[in-house]
Coordinates of C-alpha atoms and ligand atoms in Angstrom, one line a residue:
M236 CA 26.7 -27.5 22.7
C237 CA 27.0 -28.7 19.2
G238 CA 27.4 -26.7 16.1
I239 CA 25.9 -27.3 12.6
V240 CA 26.7 -26.0 9.1
G241 CA 25.4 -27.0 5.8
Y242 CA 26.1 -25.6 2.2
I243 CA 24.6 -26.1 -1.2
G244 CA 25.9 -24.1 -4.1
P245 CA 28.5 -23.9 -7.0
D246 CA 31.7 -23.9 -4.8
N247 CA 33.5 -26.7 -2.9
A248 CA 31.6 -27.1 0.3
A249 CA 34.5 -28.3 2.6
P250 CA 36.4 -25.1 3.0
I251 CA 33.0 -23.2 3.6
L252 CA 31.9 -25.8 6.2
L253 CA 35.3 -25.7 8.0
N254 CA 35.2 -21.9 8.3
G255 CA 31.6 -22.0 9.5
L256 CA 32.4 -24.7 12.2
S257 CA 35.4 -22.4 13.3
K258 CA 33.0 -19.7 14.1
L259 CA 31.0 -22.1 16.2
E260 CA 33.9 -23.4 18.2
Y261 CA 33.0 -21.1 21.1
R262 CA 29.9 -23.4 21.7
G263 CA 32.2 -26.1 23.0
Y264 CA 32.8 -29.4 21.4
D265 CA 34.9 -32.6 21.6
S266 CA 34.8 -33.9 18.0
A267 CA 34.0 -32.7 14.5
G268 CA 33.2 -34.1 11.1
I269 CA 32.1 -33.2 7.6
A270 CA 30.3 -35.0 4.7
I271 CA 30.7 -33.9 1.1
Y272 CA 28.8 -35.1 -2.0
N273 CA 31.1 -35.8 -4.9
N274 CA 30.5 -37.8 -8.1
G275 CA 27.6 -39.9 -6.8
K276 CA 29.2 -40.6 -3.4
I277 CA 29.1 -39.0 0.0
E278 CA 32.6 -38.8 1.6
I279 CA 32.8 -38.4 5.3
V280 CA 35.7 -37.4 7.5
R281 CA 35.4 -37.2 11.3
E282 CA 38.0 -36.4 13.9
V283 CA 38.1 -36.5 17.7
G284 CA 39.4 -33.3 19.4
K285 CA 39.8 -29.9 18.0
L286 CA 38.8 -28.6 14.6
A287 CA 42.4 -28.2 13.8
N288 CA 42.6 -32.0 13.4
L289 CA 39.8 -32.0 10.7
Y290 CA 41.5 -29.1 9.0
Q291 CA 44.7 -31.1 8.9
T292 CA 43.1 -34.3 7.7
T293 CA 41.3 -32.6 5.0
D294 CA 44.1 -30.2 4.0
G295 CA 41.8 -27.3 4.8
G296 CA 39.0 -28.9 2.9
S297 CA 40.9 -29.0 -0.4
A298 CA 41.2 -32.8 -0.1
M299 CA 37.4 -33.1 -0.2
P300 CA 36.1 -31.4 -3.5
G301 CA 32.4 -31.3 -4.2
A302 CA 29.1 -30.0 -2.9
P303 CA 26.6 -30.0 -1.2
G304 CA 28.1 -30.6 2.2
I305 CA 27.3 -30.7 5.9
G306 CA 29.5 -30.3 9.0
H307 CA 29.3 -30.6 12.7
T308 CA 31.1 -30.0 16.0
R309 CA 29.9 -32.3 18.6
W310 CA 29.6 -31.8 22.4
A311 CA 29.2 -35.4 23.7
T312 CA 25.8 -36.2 25.5
H313 CA 25.0 -39.6 24.4
G314 CA 28.1 -41.7 23.8
R315 CA 31.6 -40.6 24.6
P316 CA 33.8 -38.5 22.4
S317 CA 35.1 -40.8 19.7
E318 CA 35.3 -41.0 15.9
R319 CA 32.4 -43.4 15.6
N320 CA 30.2 -41.2 17.7
A321 CA 31.2 -38.1 15.8
H322 CA 28.8 -36.7 13.3
P323 CA 27.8 -36.9 10.4
H324 CA 26.0 -40.2 10.9
S325 CA 25.1 -42.0 7.7
T326 CA 23.2 -44.9 6.0
E327 CA 23.9 -46.1 2.4
R328 CA 21.9 -43.1 1.2
F329 CA 21.6 -40.3 3.9
S330 CA 24.0 -38.3 5.9
L331 CA 22.9 -36.3 8.9
V332 CA 24.1 -34.0 11.6
H333 CA 22.2 -33.2 14.8
N334 CA 22.3 -30.8 17.7
G335 CA 20.0 -31.7 20.6
I336 CA 18.7 -34.7 22.6
I337 CA 16.2 -37.2 21.4
E338 CA 14.0 -38.2 24.4
N339 CA 12.0 -41.2 23.0
T340 CA 15.0 -43.3 21.6
Q341 CA 13.9 -46.6 23.1
Y342 CA 10.4 -46.2 21.7
L343 CA 11.7 -45.3 18.2
K344 CA 14.1 -48.2 18.2
K345 CA 11.5 -50.7 19.2
K346 CA 8.8 -49.3 16.8
Y347 CA 10.9 -48.8 13.6
L348 CA 14.5 -50.2 14.1
S349 CA 14.2 -53.5 16.0
K350 CA 16.0 -55.2 13.1
V351 CA 18.6 -52.5 12.5
S352 CA 22.2 -52.6 13.7
F353 CA 23.9 -49.4 14.9
D354 CA 27.4 -48.2 14.3
S355 CA 27.4 -45.6 17.1
E356 CA 26.3 -45.0 20.7
T357 CA 24.5 -41.8 19.8
D358 CA 20.8 -41.0 19.8
T359 CA 21.4 -39.2 16.5
E360 CA 21.9 -42.4 14.5
I361 CA 18.4 -43.3 15.2
I362 CA 17.1 -40.4 13.1
V363 CA 19.2 -41.2 9.9
R364 CA 18.2 -44.9 10.3
M365 CA 14.6 -44.0 10.6
L366 CA 14.8 -41.8 7.4
Q367 CA 16.5 -44.7 5.5
T368 CA 13.8 -47.2 6.8
F369 CA 10.9 -44.9 5.8
C370 CA 12.4 -44.4 2.3
D371 CA 13.1 -48.1 1.9
G372 CA 9.4 -48.5 2.6
G373 CA 8.6 -46.3 -0.4
E374 CA 8.3 -42.8 1.3
E375 CA 9.9 -39.8 -0.5
P376 CA 12.5 -37.9 1.7
F377 CA 10.1 -35.0 2.1
T378 CA 7.4 -37.2 3.5
A379 CA 9.8 -39.2 5.6
I380 CA 11.2 -36.0 7.3
A381 CA 7.6 -35.0 8.1
H382 CA 7.0 -38.5 9.5
I383 CA 10.2 -38.3 11.6
I384 CA 9.1 -34.8 13.0
S385 CA 5.7 -36.4 14.0
E386 CA 7.4 -39.3 15.8
V387 CA 10.7 -37.9 17.4
E388 CA 10.4 -36.3 20.8
G389 CA 13.1 -34.1 22.2
S390 CA 15.2 -31.3 20.8
Y391 CA 16.8 -31.5 17.3
A392 CA 18.4 -29.2 14.8
L393 CA 19.2 -31.3 11.8
A394 CA 21.0 -30.9 8.4
I395 CA 20.6 -33.8 6.0
M396 CA 22.0 -34.8 2.7
D397 CA 20.6 -37.4 0.2
R398 CA 23.2 -39.2 -2.0
E399 CA 20.4 -39.8 -4.6
H400 CA 19.5 -36.2 -4.7
P401 CA 22.5 -33.9 -4.4
E402 CA 20.4 -31.1 -5.7
V403 CA 18.9 -30.6 -2.3
I404 CA 19.7 -30.5 1.4
Y405 CA 17.2 -30.4 4.2
A406 CA 17.2 -28.4 7.5
V407 CA 14.9 -29.6 10.3
K408 CA 14.2 -27.8 13.7
N409 CA 12.7 -28.4 17.0
K410 CA 13.8 -26.4 20.1
S411 CA 17.5 -26.5 19.2
P412 CA 18.7 -23.3 17.4
L413 CA 19.0 -23.5 13.5
L414 CA 18.9 -20.8 10.8
V415 CA 18.8 -20.9 7.0
G416 CA 21.2 -18.6 5.2
R417 CA 19.9 -17.2 1.9
G418 CA 22.7 -16.6 -0.8
D419 CA 22.9 -15.5 -4.4
G420 CA 23.2 -19.0 -6.1
F421 CA 23.7 -20.8 -3.0
N422 CA 22.1 -21.4 0.4
M423 CA 23.3 -22.4 3.8
I424 CA 22.2 -24.0 7.2
G425 CA 23.8 -22.9 10.5
S426 CA 23.4 -23.2 14.3
D427 CA 23.6 -19.4 14.4
A428 CA 24.3 -16.5 12.0
M429 CA 28.0 -16.4 12.9
A430 CA 28.5 -19.7 11.0
M431 CA 27.3 -18.2 7.8
I432 CA 28.0 -14.4 8.2
K433 CA 31.0 -14.5 6.0
H434 CA 28.8 -15.5 3.1
T435 CA 25.5 -13.9 3.8
N436 CA 23.7 -11.8 6.3
T437 CA 20.2 -12.8 5.2
F438 CA 18.5 -15.5 7.1
Y439 CA 15.3 -17.5 7.5
E440 CA 14.1 -18.5 11.0
L441 CA 12.5 -21.9 11.3
M442 CA 9.9 -22.5 14.1
D443 CA 9.8 -25.6 16.1
R444 CA 8.8 -28.7 14.0
E445 CA 9.2 -26.9 10.7
F446 CA 11.7 -28.0 8.0
A447 CA 13.3 -26.4 4.9
V448 CA 14.3 -27.8 1.5
L449 CA 17.3 -26.0 0.1
T450 CA 18.5 -26.0 -3.4
C451 CA 21.3 -23.7 -4.9
D452 CA 18.6 -21.2 -5.8
S453 CA 15.6 -21.8 -3.5
V454 CA 14.6 -22.2 0.2
E455 CA 11.2 -23.6 0.8
I456 CA 9.8 -23.9 4.4
Y457 CA 7.2 -26.4 5.5
T458 CA 5.3 -27.2 8.5
R459 CA 5.4 -30.7 10.3
Y460 CA 2.5 -31.6 8.1
G461 CA 4.3 -30.7 4.9
K462 CA 2.2 -27.4 4.4
H463 CA 4.2 -24.7 2.6
V464 CA 5.0 -21.6 4.8
K465 CA 5.7 -18.2 3.3
R466 CA 8.3 -16.4 5.4
E467 CA 10.3 -13.3 5.0
P468 CA 14.1 -13.4 5.6
F469 CA 15.6 -11.2 8.1
T470 CA 19.1 -9.5 8.0
A471 CA 21.4 -10.0 11.0
D472 CA 23.4 -6.8 12.0
L473 CA 26.5 -8.8 12.6
D474 CA 29.7 -8.1 10.9
L475 CA 32.8 -10.3 10.5
T476 CA 35.0 -8.0 12.5
D477 CA 32.7 -8.5 15.6
T478 CA 33.6 -12.1 15.6
E479 CA 37.3 -11.7 15.3
K480 CA 39.7 -11.3 18.2
G481 CA 41.8 -8.5 16.5
T482 CA 44.9 -7.9 18.5
Y483 CA 43.5 -9.6 21.7
P484 CA 45.0 -13.0 22.8
H485 CA 41.4 -14.1 23.8
Y486 CA 37.9 -13.2 23.1
M487 CA 37.3 -12.8 26.8
L488 CA 39.8 -10.0 27.2
K489 CA 38.4 -8.3 24.1
E490 CA 34.9 -8.5 25.5
I491 CA 35.9 -7.3 29.0
E492 CA 37.3 -4.2 27.3
E493 CA 34.3 -3.6 25.0
Q494 CA 32.1 -3.0 28.0
P495 CA 32.4 0.8 28.0
V496 CA 31.4 1.0 24.4
V497 CA 28.6 -1.5 24.8
I498 CA 27.1 0.7 27.7
R499 CA 27.4 3.8 25.6
R500 CA 25.7 1.9 22.7
I501 CA 22.8 0.9 25.0
I502 CA 22.4 4.5 26.2
E503 CA 22.2 5.4 22.5
E504 CA 19.8 2.7 21.5
Y505 CA 17.4 3.3 24.2
T506 CA 17.4 7.2 23.9
N507 CA 14.4 8.6 22.0
E508 CA 14.3 11.6 19.7
N509 CA 13.7 13.9 22.7
G510 CA 16.9 12.7 24.4
D511 CA 15.0 10.5 27.0
L512 CA 15.8 7.0 28.0
T513 CA 12.8 5.0 26.7
I514 CA 11.5 1.6 26.1
N515 CA 8.7 0.3 23.9
D516 CA 5.3 1.5 25.1
K517 CA 3.6 -1.9 25.2
I518 CA 6.5 -3.4 27.4
L519 CA 6.3 -0.4 29.7
K520 CA 2.5 -0.8 30.0
D521 CA 2.9 -4.5 30.9
L522 CA 5.6 -3.7 33.4
K523 CA 3.6 -1.0 35.1
E524 CA 0.4 -3.1 35.2
C525 CA 1.8 -6.2 36.7
D526 CA 2.1 -6.5 40.5
K527 CA 5.3 -8.5 40.5
V528 CA 8.2 -9.2 38.1
Y529 CA 9.6 -12.7 38.0
M530 CA 13.1 -12.7 36.4
I531 CA 14.1 -16.2 35.2
A532 CA 17.7 -17.0 34.1
C533 CA 20.7 -19.2 34.5
G534 CA 24.4 -18.6 35.5
T535 CA 25.6 -15.2 34.9
S536 CA 22.4 -14.0 33.6
Y537 CA 20.8 -15.0 36.9
H538 CA 23.4 -13.0 38.7
A539 CA 22.4 -10.0 36.5
A540 CA 18.7 -10.8 37.4
L541 CA 19.5 -10.5 41.1
V542 CA 20.8 -6.9 40.5
G543 CA 17.9 -6.2 38.1
C544 CA 15.3 -7.0 40.8
K545 CA 17.0 -4.7 43.2
M546 CA 17.0 -1.9 40.7
L547 CA 13.3 -2.4 40.0
E548 CA 12.5 -2.3 43.7
S549 CA 14.7 0.6 44.6
L550 CA 14.1 2.8 41.7
A551 CA 10.6 2.0 40.7
G552 CA 9.1 0.5 43.8
K553 CA 8.1 -2.6 41.7
S554 CA 8.2 -5.9 43.5
A555 CA 10.6 -8.3 41.8
S556 CA 12.3 -11.6 42.3
A557 CA 14.9 -13.7 40.6
Y558 CA 14.9 -17.4 40.0
I559 CA 17.2 -19.9 38.6
S560 CA 15.5 -21.3 35.6
S561 CA 16.0 -25.1 36.4
E562 CA 14.7 -24.5 39.9
F563 CA 11.7 -22.5 39.0
E564 CA 10.6 -25.1 36.3
Y565 CA 10.2 -27.7 38.9
D566 CA 9.5 -25.7 42.0
M567 CA 7.2 -22.8 41.1
P568 CA 6.3 -20.6 44.0
I569 CA 2.8 -19.3 44.6
L570 CA 2.5 -16.5 42.1
S571 CA 1.1 -13.0 42.5
Q572 CA -2.2 -12.0 40.9
K573 CA -0.7 -10.3 37.9
P574 CA 2.8 -11.6 37.3
L575 CA 5.2 -10.6 34.4
F576 CA 7.9 -13.0 33.5
V577 CA 11.3 -11.5 32.5
F578 CA 13.7 -13.9 30.7
I579 CA 17.3 -12.9 30.8
S580 CA 19.5 -14.8 28.4
Q581 CA 22.6 -13.8 26.4
S582 CA 22.0 -16.4 23.9
G583 CA 18.3 -16.4 23.9
E584 CA 18.6 -20.3 23.5
T585 CA 19.1 -21.6 27.0
A586 CA 16.9 -24.7 27.3
D587 CA 16.2 -24.4 31.1
S588 CA 14.9 -20.9 30.6
R589 CA 12.9 -21.8 27.5
A590 CA 11.2 -24.7 29.4
V591 CA 10.0 -22.1 31.9
M592 CA 8.8 -19.8 29.1
V593 CA 6.7 -22.6 27.5
N594 CA 5.2 -23.4 30.9
V595 CA 4.2 -19.7 31.8
K596 CA 3.0 -19.0 28.4
E597 CA 0.7 -22.0 28.6
K598 CA -0.7 -20.4 31.9
G599 CA -1.5 -17.3 29.9
Y600 CA 1.1 -15.0 31.6
K601 CA 3.0 -12.3 29.8
T602 CA 6.7 -12.6 28.9
L603 CA 9.6 -10.4 28.1
T604 CA 12.9 -11.6 26.9
I605 CA 16.1 -9.5 27.5
T606 CA 18.7 -11.1 25.1
N607 CA 21.8 -10.4 23.0
V608 CA 20.5 -12.4 20.0
K609 CA 17.8 -11.0 17.8
G610 CA 15.6 -13.8 16.5
S611 CA 16.6 -16.2 19.1
T612 CA 14.2 -18.8 20.4
L613 CA 13.5 -16.9 23.7
S614 CA 13.1 -13.7 21.8
R615 CA 10.8 -15.1 19.1
E616 CA 8.6 -16.9 21.7
A617 CA 8.3 -14.0 24.2
E618 CA 5.6 -11.4 23.8
H619 CA 8.2 -8.7 24.0
T620 CA 12.0 -8.4 23.6
L621 CA 14.7 -5.9 24.8
L622 CA 18.1 -6.3 23.1
L623 CA 21.4 -6.0 24.7
Y624 CA 23.3 -4.5 21.7
A625 CA 26.4 -6.0 23.1
G626 CA 27.6 -7.5 19.8
P627 CA 28.5 -11.2 19.6
E628 CA 29.8 -12.6 22.8
I629 CA 32.2 -15.4 21.8
S630 CA 34.0 -16.3 24.9
V631 CA 32.0 -19.0 27.0
A632 CA 32.7 -16.7 30.1
S633 CA 30.0 -14.1 29.9
T634 CA 31.4 -10.5 30.6
K635 CA 30.0 -7.8 28.5
A636 CA 26.6 -9.5 28.3
Y637 CA 26.4 -9.3 32.1
T638 CA 27.1 -5.6 32.3
A639 CA 24.8 -5.0 29.4
Q640 CA 22.0 -6.9 31.1
I641 CA 22.4 -4.8 34.2
A642 CA 22.5 -1.5 32.0
V643 CA 19.4 -2.5 30.2
L644 CA 17.7 -3.5 33.4
A645 CA 18.6 -0.1 34.9
V646 CA 17.0 1.6 31.8
L647 CA 14.0 -0.7 32.3
A648 CA 13.6 0.2 35.9
S649 CA 14.1 4.0 35.3
C650 CA 11.3 3.9 32.7
V651 CA 9.0 2.1 35.0
A652 CA 9.8 4.7 37.6
G653 CA 9.2 7.5 35.2
K654 CA 9.5 11.0 36.8
K655 CA 9.9 9.5 40.2
C656 CA 13.2 7.9 39.2
P657 CA 15.7 9.3 41.7
L658 CA 18.6 9.2 39.2
D659 CA 19.5 10.8 35.9
L660 CA 20.3 7.4 34.7
K661 CA 21.6 8.5 31.3
Y662 CA 24.2 10.4 33.0
E663 CA 24.9 7.8 35.6
L664 CA 25.3 5.2 33.0
S665 CA 27.8 7.2 31.1
V666 CA 29.8 7.9 34.3
A667 CA 29.9 4.0 34.9
A668 CA 31.1 3.6 31.3
N669 CA 34.0 6.0 31.9
V670 CA 34.9 4.4 35.2
I671 CA 35.1 1.0 33.5
E672 CA 37.3 2.5 30.8
G673 CA 39.6 3.6 33.7
L674 CA 39.6 0.2 35.3
C675 CA 40.5 -1.4 31.9
S676 CA 43.6 0.7 31.8
E677 CA 44.7 -0.9 35.1
R678 CA 44.8 -4.4 33.6
D679 CA 48.5 -5.0 34.4
S680 CA 47.8 -4.4 38.2
Y681 CA 45.2 -7.1 38.1
K682 CA 47.6 -9.5 36.6
E683 CA 49.9 -8.9 39.4
L684 CA 47.2 -9.1 42.2
A685 CA 45.9 -12.3 40.6
R686 CA 49.4 -13.8 41.0
E687 CA 49.9 -12.4 44.4
Y688 CA 46.6 -13.2 46.1
V689 CA 45.4 -16.3 44.3
G690 CA 48.4 -17.6 42.4
D691 CA 48.3 -21.4 42.4
S692 CA 45.7 -21.7 45.2
T693 CA 43.0 -24.2 44.5
R694 CA 40.3 -22.5 46.7
C695 CA 39.1 -18.9 46.8
F696 CA 36.3 -16.9 48.4
Y697 CA 34.4 -13.7 47.3
I698 CA 32.5 -12.0 50.2
G699 CA 30.2 -9.1 50.2
R700 CA 26.7 -7.9 51.2
G701 CA 23.6 -6.9 49.2
L702 CA 24.6 -5.8 45.7
D703 CA 28.2 -6.7 46.6
Y704 CA 27.1 -10.2 47.3
F705 CA 25.5 -10.5 44.0
V706 CA 28.7 -9.4 42.3
C707 CA 30.5 -12.0 44.5
L708 CA 28.4 -14.7 43.0
E709 CA 29.3 -13.5 39.6
G710 CA 32.9 -13.1 40.3
A711 CA 33.1 -16.6 41.8
L712 CA 31.5 -18.1 38.7
K713 CA 34.0 -16.3 36.5
M714 CA 36.8 -17.7 38.5
K715 CA 35.5 -21.1 38.6
E716 CA 34.5 -21.5 35.0
I717 CA 37.8 -20.4 33.4
S718 CA 40.5 -21.1 36.0
Y719 CA 38.8 -24.1 37.6
V720 CA 39.8 -22.8 41.1
Q721 CA 37.1 -23.9 43.5
T722 CA 35.6 -20.4 44.4
E723 CA 32.6 -19.5 46.6
G724 CA 30.6 -16.2 46.4
F725 CA 29.4 -15.8 49.9
A726 CA 27.2 -13.4 51.9
A727 CA 29.8 -11.8 54.2
G728 CA 27.5 -11.8 57.2
E729 CA 26.7 -15.6 56.8
L730 CA 30.4 -16.7 56.9
K731 CA 30.4 -17.1 60.7
H732 CA 27.4 -19.4 60.5
G733 CA 29.8 -22.3 59.4
T734 CA 31.8 -21.6 56.3
I735 CA 34.4 -19.7 58.1
A736 CA 35.6 -23.0 59.3
L737 CA 37.3 -23.3 55.9
I738 CA 39.3 -20.1 56.3
E739 CA 42.9 -20.9 57.1
K740 CA 46.4 -19.4 56.6
D741 CA 46.7 -17.9 53.1
T742 CA 43.1 -18.6 52.0
P743 CA 42.5 -16.1 49.3
V744 CA 39.5 -14.0 50.1
I745 CA 38.3 -11.2 47.8
A746 CA 36.1 -8.7 49.6
I747 CA 33.7 -6.2 47.7
V748 CA 32.8 -3.0 49.5
S749 CA 30.6 -0.6 47.7
Q750 CA 27.4 -0.2 49.6
E751 CA 27.2 2.6 52.2
N752 CA 24.8 0.7 54.5
T753 CA 27.0 -2.3 54.9
D754 CA 30.5 -1.3 54.3
L755 CA 31.4 -1.2 58.1
H756 CA 29.8 -4.7 58.5
T757 CA 31.8 -6.1 55.5
R758 CA 34.9 -4.5 57.0
S759 CA 34.4 -6.4 60.2
N760 CA 33.8 -9.6 58.2
I761 CA 37.1 -8.9 56.5
E762 CA 38.8 -8.7 59.9
E763 CA 37.2 -11.9 61.0
V764 CA 38.9 -13.8 58.0
V765 CA 42.1 -11.9 58.4
S766 CA 42.4 -12.9 62.0
R767 CA 42.2 -16.6 60.8
G768 CA 45.0 -16.1 58.3
A769 CA 43.2 -15.4 55.2
K770 CA 44.9 -13.2 52.4
V771 CA 42.3 -10.5 51.7
L772 CA 42.1 -8.5 48.4
T773 CA 39.5 -5.7 48.9
I774 CA 37.7 -4.1 46.0
S775 CA 36.1 -0.9 47.2
R776 CA 34.2 2.1 45.9
S777 CA 36.3 5.2 46.2
G778 CA 33.8 7.0 48.4
L779 CA 34.2 4.1 50.9
S780 CA 37.8 3.1 50.3
M781 CA 40.6 2.7 52.9
K782 CA 44.3 2.9 52.3
K783 CA 44.9 -0.8 52.5
D784 CA 42.3 -1.6 49.8
S785 CA 44.0 -3.2 46.9
I786 CA 41.5 -2.2 44.2
I787 CA 39.5 1.1 44.3
V788 CA 36.9 1.7 41.8
G789 CA 35.6 5.1 40.8
D790 CA 32.4 6.5 42.4
V791 CA 29.1 5.7 40.6
A792 CA 25.4 5.7 41.6
E793 CA 25.2 3.1 44.3
I794 CA 22.6 1.0 42.5
L795 CA 25.0 0.8 39.5
T796 CA 28.1 -0.3 41.4
P797 CA 27.8 -3.9 40.1
L798 CA 28.7 -2.4 36.7
V799 CA 32.1 -1.4 38.0
T800 CA 32.9 -3.7 40.9
V801 CA 32.5 -6.6 38.5
V802 CA 35.3 -5.6 36.2
P803 CA 38.3 -6.4 38.5
T804 CA 36.7 -9.8 39.2
Q805 CA 36.6 -10.5 35.5
Y806 CA 40.3 -9.6 35.1
L807 CA 41.2 -11.6 38.2
A808 CA 39.5 -14.7 36.8
Y809 CA 41.2 -14.1 33.4
Y810 CA 44.7 -13.7 34.8
V811 CA 44.4 -16.7 37.3
A812 CA 43.2 -18.8 34.3
L813 CA 46.2 -17.6 32.3
L814 CA 48.5 -18.5 35.3
H815 CA 47.0 -22.0 35.3
D816 CA 47.4 -22.2 31.4
R817 CA 43.6 -22.8 30.8
D818 CA 41.7 -22.7 27.6
I819 CA 40.2 -19.4 28.5
D820 CA 37.6 -19.0 25.7
K821 CA 36.6 -22.6 25.7
P822 CA 36.8 -24.0 29.2
R823 CA 36.4 -27.7 29.7
N824 CA 33.0 -29.2 30.0
L825 CA 31.3 -25.8 29.2
A826 CA 29.3 -24.6 26.2
K827 CA 28.4 -21.0 25.4
S828 CA 24.8 -21.7 25.1
V829 CA 23.3 -24.7 26.9
T830 CA 20.5 -25.6 24.6
V831 CA 19.9 -29.0 26.2
G832 CA 17.9 -29.3 29.4
Ligands
AGP88 C1 28.5 -17.5 32.1 O1 29.8 -17.1 32.1 C2 28.3 -18.9 31.7 N1 28.8 -19.0 30.4 C3 26.9 -19.4 31.9 O2 26.6 -19.3 33.3 C4 25.7 -18.6 31.2 O3 25.6 -17.4 31.8 C5 24.4 -19.4 31.4 O4 24.6 -20.7 30.7 C6 23.2 -18.6 30.8 O5 23.3 -18.4 29.4 P1 22.4 -17.3 28.7 O6 22.6 -16.1 29.3 O7 22.8 -17.5 27.3 O8 21.0 -17.8 29.0

């Protein structure tokens, strides 16, 4: 997923842009570039590979004096990673960076650019060529940008510089994330707050098909029709330390070990003045009045949704089902009479989930977003939002956001249940936080188990039933996405219906046993794979454990066991990835937030 930064102000832009881009590295990229205005010219430097290459070429930015400037980290969609496809893309007058995908490129080329030759294979270059064409035809940049917005279909976040007017830069947004940072004597553009937090924590949101004109001292926002919009800025409660690794070798390890603190923060944030767990009345009303909750999410958030549905049904007797966003969008089931849609998304920017939100909102259904990012697209476009309070999650592999989602979903379910809730959830969540803390102190043992049970295997299985199966799906995803070991999360009872054919001598199998009503069944499934030569590592809940179990997690309320059984799976993935010398925080091919559909 691409990253965008822009700066206009009295200081040299290049070092500020490079620092901003470094805070966006977690989004995944394969090339980077910056454009700087200096003495009537726009100088551009682009490099394939890591941002370090750009730092080196520009000597940390000091070799490119001047301002304003724009910068970009590119995650290739149209056109392979190369210097010519890297952003910024320019004409003789304009330079532009883009995050997103243009959907009507052929139409635009045919209608406006049939006589134009292109330097790159990207869809982005079409936009800057259109801008140049419109201005060559006599339009002012302001009008030309509105014209572009009216013609271009797809997702785009743009930062634009004009060589003839270095006193302004432009920000343009449609579906892709983009914020404007408000400074004192300077202003910035960024894909998210993190890119700018070192300089300001005051931001303006741009809605779809809006654009902003930034000078050193002003930010003016306009609709696609060029109508001025009055909008109040918001402050982001991020601080720079949140986004630093501190003493940790990787963000992922830091974020695994932040989980106890995050759960305690959630308890605090959702406790009212009477000491009771509570959520906004309007949200509670809609949850109680609906006849079914449809949870929509992707990846790890989908795995949290599976647990959340179980909580709603068992704690509150509320019917609930979870759906993968990209499946639901094209294969919507027959809906209940009064559905409520809950979107679970750490970033709040996932395009697949947003596409469903647009769809269900058009049908007049109510929507709630549970997200870690205040002011994110899914948060702004939903009727209601519940925040995770997990702090920035930098590592592509989601860990603390997963347990935060489960904790918030537990709070939600207990509030819907009200006095009928069978648990003292506040107490049970704090027990879970303590158990996680204990598990974190065992980290060295997981390192040893990772080597002993998985080591340099290229295949691995997670098996479990019910909630344990849901955690198996999450554990398998973690293992896959950072160690690249082909791992399947499998319903233990289903193995004998075919997949057990894959089990052979020394196949690593990680079994999760935490549910009273299925532990003996899962134990017999463990025997099935052991008898076929598998190497089984069992993660069990202390009340159900056996001497031979490799990892025993402390007792928590059974419905909350995913909060604790997931922790060893996170560590196992981390240490296997370390064994395989992987790029743990930025795995290949992946992005932290998939804002393209
Ligand atoms: C999880 O480790 C992955 N990074 C990925 O599956 C992620 O959970 C998914 O893309 C959904 O992201 P979201 O929660 O920001 O919507």
